[in-house]
mmCIF file of N, CA and C in Angstrom:
data_model
loop_
_atom_site.group_PDB
_atom_site.id
_atom_site.type_symbol
_atom_site.label_atom_id
_atom_site.label_comp_id
_atom_site.label_asym_id
_atom_site.label_seq_id
_atom_site.Cartn_x
_atom_site.Cartn_y
_atom_site.Cartn_z
ATOM 1 N N MET A 264 0.844 -1.174 0.000
ATOM 2 C CA MET A 264 0.000 0.000 0.000
ATOM 3 C C MET A 264 0.892 1.241 0.000
ATOM 4 N N ARG A 265 0.511 2.210 -0.796
ATOM 5 C CA ARG A 265 1.276 3.443 -0.902
ATOM 6 C C ARG A 265 0.818 4.458 0.146
ATOM 7 N N ALA A 266 1.748 5.124 0.787
ATOM 8 C CA ALA A 266 1.419 6.153 1.789
ATOM 9 C C ALA A 266 0.888 7.403 1.088
ATOM 10 N N VAL A 267 0.027 8.117 1.779
ATOM 11 C CA VAL A 267 -0.504 9.372 1.242
ATOM 12 C C VAL A 267 0.089 10.543 2.011
ATOM 13 N N GLY A 268 0.191 11.682 1.350
ATOM 14 C CA GLY A 268 0.735 12.862 1.998
ATOM 15 C C GLY A 268 -0.318 13.777 2.591
ATOM 16 N N VAL A 269 -1.543 13.728 2.015
ATOM 17 C CA VAL A 269 -2.620 14.612 2.461
ATOM 18 C C VAL A 269 -3.926 13.829 2.523
ATOM 19 N N VAL A 270 -4.671 14.047 3.600
ATOM 20 C CA VAL A 270 -6.019 13.498 3.737
ATOM 21 C C VAL A 270 -6.952 14.692 3.916
ATOM 22 N N ILE A 271 -7.991 14.767 3.083
ATOM 23 C CA ILE A 271 -8.948 15.868 3.173
ATOM 24 C C ILE A 271 -10.261 15.315 3.698
ATOM 25 N N VAL A 272 -10.729 15.897 4.789
ATOM 26 C CA VAL A 272 -12.003 15.504 5.385
ATOM 27 C C VAL A 272 -12.883 16.747 5.453
ATOM 28 N N GLU A 273 -14.171 16.544 5.768
ATOM 29 C CA GLU A 273 -15.056 17.702 5.812
ATOM 30 C C GLU A 273 -16.249 17.431 6.697
ATOM 31 N N HIS A 274 -17.044 18.426 6.820
ATOM 32 C CA HIS A 274 -18.343 18.375 7.475
ATOM 33 C C HIS A 274 -18.295 18.269 8.997
ATOM 34 N N SER A 275 -17.211 18.696 9.605
ATOM 35 C CA SER A 275 -17.178 18.757 11.071
ATOM 36 C C SER A 275 -17.640 20.137 11.550
ATOM 37 N N HIS A 276 -17.802 21.057 10.604
ATOM 38 C CA HIS A 276 -18.202 22.435 10.895
ATOM 39 C C HIS A 276 -17.131 23.197 11.672
ATOM 40 N N LEU A 277 -15.913 22.707 11.625
ATOM 41 C CA LEU A 277 -14.797 23.387 12.279
ATOM 42 C C LEU A 277 -13.545 23.151 11.439
ATOM 43 N N GLU A 278 -13.094 24.190 10.738
ATOM 44 C CA GLU A 278 -11.908 24.015 9.900
ATOM 45 C C GLU A 278 -10.676 23.820 10.765
ATOM 46 N N HIS A 279 -9.810 22.920 10.339
ATOM 47 C CA HIS A 279 -8.555 22.738 11.055
ATOM 48 C C HIS A 279 -7.545 22.013 10.186
ATOM 49 N N LEU A 280 -6.321 22.051 10.649
ATOM 50 C CA LEU A 280 -5.175 21.479 9.959
ATOM 51 C C LEU A 280 -4.345 20.753 10.998
ATOM 52 N N ARG A 281 -3.967 19.517 10.701
ATOM 53 C CA ARG A 281 -3.197 18.740 11.679
ATOM 54 C C ARG A 281 -2.236 17.811 10.937
ATOM 55 N N GLN A 282 -1.043 17.662 11.439
ATOM 56 C CA GLN A 282 -0.063 16.738 10.867
ATOM 57 C C GLN A 282 0.009 15.519 11.777
ATOM 58 N N ILE A 283 -0.452 14.363 11.289
ATOM 59 C CA ILE A 283 -0.407 13.121 12.080
ATOM 60 C C ILE A 283 0.138 12.000 11.207
ATOM 61 N N GLY A 284 1.308 12.205 10.655
ATOM 62 C CA GLY A 284 1.805 11.367 9.573
ATOM 63 C C GLY A 284 1.462 12.140 8.318
ATOM 64 N N PRO A 285 0.303 11.803 7.676
ATOM 65 C CA PRO A 285 -0.128 12.669 6.574
ATOM 66 C C PRO A 285 -0.685 13.983 7.122
ATOM 67 N N LEU A 286 -0.743 14.959 6.260
ATOM 68 C CA LEU A 286 -1.369 16.228 6.606
ATOM 69 C C LEU A 286 -2.878 16.023 6.524
ATOM 70 N N VAL A 287 -3.613 16.314 7.595
ATOM 71 C CA VAL A 287 -5.069 16.165 7.618
ATOM 72 C C VAL A 287 -5.677 17.565 7.577
ATOM 73 N N VAL A 288 -6.507 17.810 6.567
ATOM 74 C CA VAL A 288 -7.114 19.120 6.352
ATOM 75 C C VAL A 288 -8.626 18.976 6.409
ATOM 76 N N ASN A 289 -9.273 19.787 7.240
ATOM 77 C CA ASN A 289 -10.731 19.814 7.310
ATOM 78 C C ASN A 289 -11.182 21.210 6.902
ATOM 79 N N ALA A 290 -11.950 21.288 5.829
ATOM 80 C CA ALA A 290 -12.374 22.585 5.289
ATOM 81 C C ALA A 290 -13.511 23.224 6.063
ATOM 82 N N GLY A 291 -14.149 22.504 6.959
ATOM 83 C CA GLY A 291 -15.301 23.046 7.677
ATOM 84 C C GLY A 291 -16.578 22.613 6.991
ATOM 85 N N ALA A 292 -17.471 23.536 6.692
ATOM 86 C CA ALA A 292 -18.742 23.211 6.045
ATOM 87 C C ALA A 292 -19.304 24.449 5.370
ATOM 88 N N VAL A 293 -20.333 24.247 4.583
ATOM 89 C CA VAL A 293 -20.964 25.366 3.900
ATOM 90 C C VAL A 293 -21.780 26.211 4.867
ATOM 91 N N SER A 294 -22.364 25.598 5.881
ATOM 92 C CA SER A 294 -23.214 26.361 6.797
ATOM 93 C C SER A 294 -23.026 25.897 8.230
ATOM 94 N N ARG A 295 -23.618 26.644 9.156
ATOM 95 C CA ARG A 295 -23.652 26.302 10.574
ATOM 96 C C ARG A 295 -22.250 26.050 11.149
ATOM 97 N N GLN A 296 -21.368 27.010 10.931
ATOM 98 C CA GLN A 296 -20.017 26.920 11.478
ATOM 99 C C GLN A 296 -20.065 26.903 13.000
ATOM 100 N N LYS A 297 -19.183 26.159 13.615
ATOM 101 C CA LYS A 297 -19.152 26.109 15.082
ATOM 102 C C LYS A 297 -18.785 27.448 15.700
ATOM 103 N N ASP A 298 -18.085 28.306 14.943
ATOM 104 C CA ASP A 298 -17.711 29.608 15.500
ATOM 105 C C ASP A 298 -18.823 30.650 15.338
ATOM 106 N N GLY A 299 -19.982 30.236 14.779
ATOM 107 C CA GLY A 299 -21.114 31.141 14.641
ATOM 108 C C GLY A 299 -21.113 31.986 13.380
ATOM 109 N N SER A 300 -20.060 31.918 12.583
ATOM 110 C CA SER A 300 -19.985 32.702 11.352
ATOM 111 C C SER A 300 -20.994 32.185 10.329
ATOM 112 N N PRO A 301 -21.684 33.085 9.621
ATOM 113 C CA PRO A 301 -22.612 32.636 8.584
ATOM 114 C C PRO A 301 -21.927 32.332 7.250
ATOM 115 N N SER A 302 -20.626 32.546 7.147
ATOM 116 C CA SER A 302 -19.915 32.329 5.889
ATOM 117 C C SER A 302 -19.787 30.848 5.557
ATOM 118 N N ALA A 303 -19.836 30.547 4.260
ATOM 119 C CA ALA A 303 -19.484 29.209 3.787
ATOM 120 C C ALA A 303 -17.962 29.115 3.841
ATOM 121 N N ARG A 304 -17.432 27.923 3.949
ATOM 122 C CA ARG A 304 -15.972 27.759 4.020
ATOM 123 C C ARG A 304 -15.495 26.793 2.946
ATOM 124 N N TRP A 305 -14.328 27.061 2.414
ATOM 125 C CA TRP A 305 -13.657 26.132 1.526
ATOM 126 C C TRP A 305 -12.167 26.267 1.764
ATOM 127 N N VAL A 306 -11.399 25.347 1.225
ATOM 128 C CA VAL A 306 -9.960 25.359 1.452
ATOM 129 C C VAL A 306 -9.237 25.231 0.111
ATOM 130 N N LEU A 307 -8.167 26.002 -0.043
ATOM 131 C CA LEU A 307 -7.317 25.924 -1.223
ATOM 132 C C LEU A 307 -6.051 25.186 -0.818
ATOM 133 N N LEU A 308 -5.761 24.108 -1.508
ATOM 134 C CA LEU A 308 -4.592 23.275 -1.219
ATOM 135 C C LEU A 308 -3.684 23.322 -2.440
ATOM 136 N N GLU A 309 -2.440 23.734 -2.259
ATOM 137 C CA GLU A 309 -1.491 23.804 -3.365
ATOM 138 C C GLU A 309 -0.236 23.025 -3.006
ATOM 139 N N GLY A 310 0.185 22.160 -3.907
ATOM 140 C CA GLY A 310 1.401 21.384 -3.696
ATOM 141 C C GLY A 310 2.516 21.854 -4.608
ATOM 142 N N LYS A 311 3.661 22.187 -4.017
ATOM 143 C CA LYS A 311 4.826 22.617 -4.791
ATOM 144 C C LYS A 311 6.078 21.995 -4.191
ATOM 145 N N ARG A 312 6.801 21.268 -5.022
ATOM 146 C CA ARG A 312 8.076 20.664 -4.614
ATOM 147 C C ARG A 312 7.957 19.851 -3.325
ATOM 148 N N GLY A 313 6.878 19.081 -3.203
ATOM 149 C CA GLY A 313 6.710 18.214 -2.039
ATOM 150 C C GLY A 313 6.201 18.906 -0.789
ATOM 151 N N THR A 314 5.860 20.184 -0.884
ATOM 152 C CA THR A 314 5.342 20.932 0.261
ATOM 153 C C THR A 314 3.917 21.385 -0.041
ATOM 154 N N TRP A 315 3.047 21.262 0.954
ATOM 155 C CA TRP A 315 1.653 21.670 0.794
ATOM 156 C C TRP A 315 1.409 23.028 1.439
ATOM 157 N N SER A 316 0.698 23.881 0.716
ATOM 158 C CA SER A 316 0.257 25.171 1.229
ATOM 159 C C SER A 316 -1.261 25.086 1.392
ATOM 160 N N VAL A 317 -1.765 25.454 2.568
ATOM 161 C CA VAL A 317 -3.192 25.356 2.864
ATOM 162 C C VAL A 317 -3.721 26.744 3.207
ATOM 163 N N SER A 318 -4.799 27.140 2.532
ATOM 164 C CA SER A 318 -5.403 28.440 2.786
ATOM 165 C C SER A 318 -6.910 28.254 2.987
ATOM 166 N N PHE A 319 -7.405 28.579 4.190
ATOM 167 C CA PHE A 319 -8.831 28.480 4.490
ATOM 168 C C PHE A 319 -9.510 29.755 4.003
ATOM 169 N N ARG A 320 -10.631 29.590 3.278
ATOM 170 C CA ARG A 320 -11.298 30.736 2.674
ATOM 171 C C ARG A 320 -12.771 30.816 3.081
ATOM 172 N N PRO A 321 -13.207 31.935 3.668
ATOM 173 C CA PRO A 321 -14.638 32.134 3.925
ATOM 174 C C PRO A 321 -15.289 32.812 2.714
ATOM 175 N N VAL A 322 -16.546 32.514 2.474
ATOM 176 C CA VAL A 322 -17.298 33.133 1.386
ATOM 177 C C VAL A 322 -18.652 33.569 1.936
ATOM 178 N N SER A 323 -18.961 34.850 1.808
ATOM 179 C CA SER A 323 -20.266 35.347 2.251
ATOM 180 C C SER A 323 -21.332 34.963 1.234
ATOM 181 N N TYR A 324 -22.529 34.697 1.729
ATOM 182 C CA TYR A 324 -23.657 34.428 0.846
ATOM 183 C C TYR A 324 -24.934 34.854 1.554
ATOM 184 N N GLU A 325 -26.038 34.933 0.826
ATOM 185 C CA GLU A 325 -27.315 35.361 1.388
ATOM 186 C C GLU A 325 -27.932 34.191 2.148
ATOM 187 N N VAL A 326 -27.662 34.110 3.436
ATOM 188 C CA VAL A 326 -28.096 32.987 4.264
ATOM 189 C C VAL A 326 -29.607 32.802 4.207
ATOM 190 N N ASP A 327 -30.371 33.875 4.315
ATOM 191 C CA ASP A 327 -31.829 33.754 4.335
ATOM 192 C C ASP A 327 -32.419 33.412 2.969
ATOM 193 N N ALA A 328 -31.717 33.722 1.883
ATOM 194 C CA ALA A 328 -32.220 33.417 0.544
ATOM 195 C C ALA A 328 -31.891 31.988 0.119
ATOM 196 N N ALA A 329 -30.881 31.385 0.708
ATOM 197 C CA ALA A 329 -30.424 30.057 0.289
ATOM 198 C C ALA A 329 -31.471 28.959 0.405
ATOM 199 N N PRO A 330 -32.276 28.870 1.472
ATOM 200 C CA PRO A 330 -33.237 27.759 1.567
ATOM 201 C C PRO A 330 -34.218 27.686 0.406
ATOM 202 N N GLY A 331 -34.646 28.786 -0.126
ATOM 203 C CA GLY A 331 -35.581 28.790 -1.238
ATOM 204 C C GLY A 331 -34.962 28.356 -2.553
ATOM 205 N N ARG A 332 -33.662 28.225 -2.586
ATOM 206 C CA ARG A 332 -32.961 27.868 -3.823
ATOM 207 C C ARG A 332 -32.528 26.405 -3.841
ATOM 208 N N THR A 333 -33.002 25.609 -2.925
ATOM 209 C CA THR A 333 -32.619 24.198 -2.902
ATOM 210 C C THR A 333 -33.629 23.368 -3.674
ATOM 211 N N ASP A 334 -33.301 22.100 -3.921
ATOM 212 C CA ASP A 334 -34.170 21.202 -4.676
ATOM 213 C C ASP A 334 -35.173 20.464 -3.804
ATOM 214 N N THR A 335 -35.126 20.623 -2.496
ATOM 215 C CA THR A 335 -36.064 19.917 -1.627
ATOM 216 C C THR A 335 -37.395 20.654 -1.617
ATOM 217 N N PRO A 336 -38.515 19.950 -1.399
ATOM 218 C CA PRO A 336 -39.824 20.607 -1.429
ATOM 219 C C PRO A 336 -39.951 21.799 -0.484
ATOM 220 N N GLN A 337 -39.382 21.718 0.695
ATOM 221 C CA GLN A 337 -39.463 22.820 1.652
ATOM 222 C C GLN A 337 -38.176 23.628 1.697
ATOM 223 N N GLY A 338 -37.296 23.439 0.739
ATOM 224 C CA GLY A 338 -36.005 24.093 0.793
ATOM 225 C C GLY A 338 -35.211 23.535 1.966
ATOM 226 N N ALA A 339 -34.227 24.253 2.405
ATOM 227 C CA ALA A 339 -33.398 23.785 3.516
ATOM 228 C C ALA A 339 -34.052 24.049 4.855
ATOM 229 N N ARG A 340 -35.263 24.550 4.868
ATOM 230 C CA ARG A 340 -35.940 24.848 6.127
ATOM 231 C C ARG A 340 -36.680 23.646 6.691
ATOM 232 N N ARG A 341 -36.430 22.466 6.138
ATOM 233 C CA ARG A 341 -36.943 21.269 6.789
ATOM 234 C C ARG A 341 -36.416 21.259 8.203
ATOM 235 N N LYS A 342 -37.020 20.460 9.047
ATOM 236 C CA LYS A 342 -36.568 20.412 10.437
ATOM 237 C C LYS A 342 -35.052 20.191 10.453
ATOM 238 N N PRO A 343 -34.283 21.176 10.912
ATOM 239 C CA PRO A 343 -32.825 21.048 10.863
ATOM 240 C C PRO A 343 -32.293 20.106 11.933
ATOM 241 N N HIS A 344 -31.233 19.442 11.580
ATOM 242 C CA HIS A 344 -30.496 18.620 12.541
ATOM 243 C C HIS A 344 -29.250 19.409 12.887
ATOM 244 N N ASN A 345 -29.100 19.804 14.125
ATOM 245 C CA ASN A 345 -27.921 20.604 14.452
ATOM 246 C C ASN A 345 -26.857 19.809 15.185
ATOM 247 N N TYR A 346 -27.141 18.573 15.548
ATOM 248 C CA TYR A 346 -26.149 17.698 16.168
ATOM 249 C C TYR A 346 -25.383 18.394 17.290
ATOM 250 N N GLY A 347 -26.071 19.242 18.039
ATOM 251 C CA GLY A 347 -25.452 19.911 19.180
ATOM 252 C C GLY A 347 -24.598 21.107 18.821
ATOM 253 N N MET A 348 -24.597 21.517 17.545
ATOM 254 C CA MET A 348 -23.755 22.631 17.125
ATOM 255 C C MET A 348 -24.525 23.935 17.158
ATOM 256 N N LYS A 349 -23.872 24.986 17.556
ATOM 257 C CA LYS A 349 -24.488 26.309 17.547
ATOM 258 C C LYS A 349 -24.443 26.860 16.133
ATOM 259 N N GLY A 350 -25.442 27.608 15.778
ATOM 260 C CA GLY A 350 -25.482 28.233 14.465
ATOM 261 C C GLY A 350 -26.616 29.233 14.438
ATOM 262 N N PRO A 351 -26.906 29.800 13.264
ATOM 263 C CA PRO A 351 -27.990 30.771 13.184
ATOM 264 C C PRO A 351 -29.317 30.124 13.563
ATOM 265 N N GLU A 352 -30.135 30.869 14.286
ATOM 266 C CA GLU A 352 -31.460 30.354 14.664
ATOM 267 C C GLU A 352 -32.332 30.284 13.423
ATOM 268 N N ARG A 353 -33.088 29.221 13.301
ATOM 269 C CA ARG A 353 -33.988 29.016 12.159
ATOM 270 C C ARG A 353 -35.399 28.759 12.651
ATOM 271 N N ASP A 354 -36.388 28.988 11.769
ATOM 272 C CA ASP A 354 -37.789 28.687 12.091
ATOM 273 C C ASP A 354 -37.986 27.188 12.215
#
């Protein structure tokens, strides 16, 4: 089995970077950040000469307009599952 240099995980709602053998990068999530920010999060990963550069990027979006733009019948305003995480209050 070949070793990997980077493992990318997501959806913990908390961006972080950790070296535990491979570099483990968590980009966070699109919504309900644990720090209370309404921004969506993504991560830019660049590899040059065997070294990884990681840049966490927030993106603002219209939080209240987003539910009406989903493909679900009720939009994203279905009964939310927050799994104990703090985030914006919803109806």
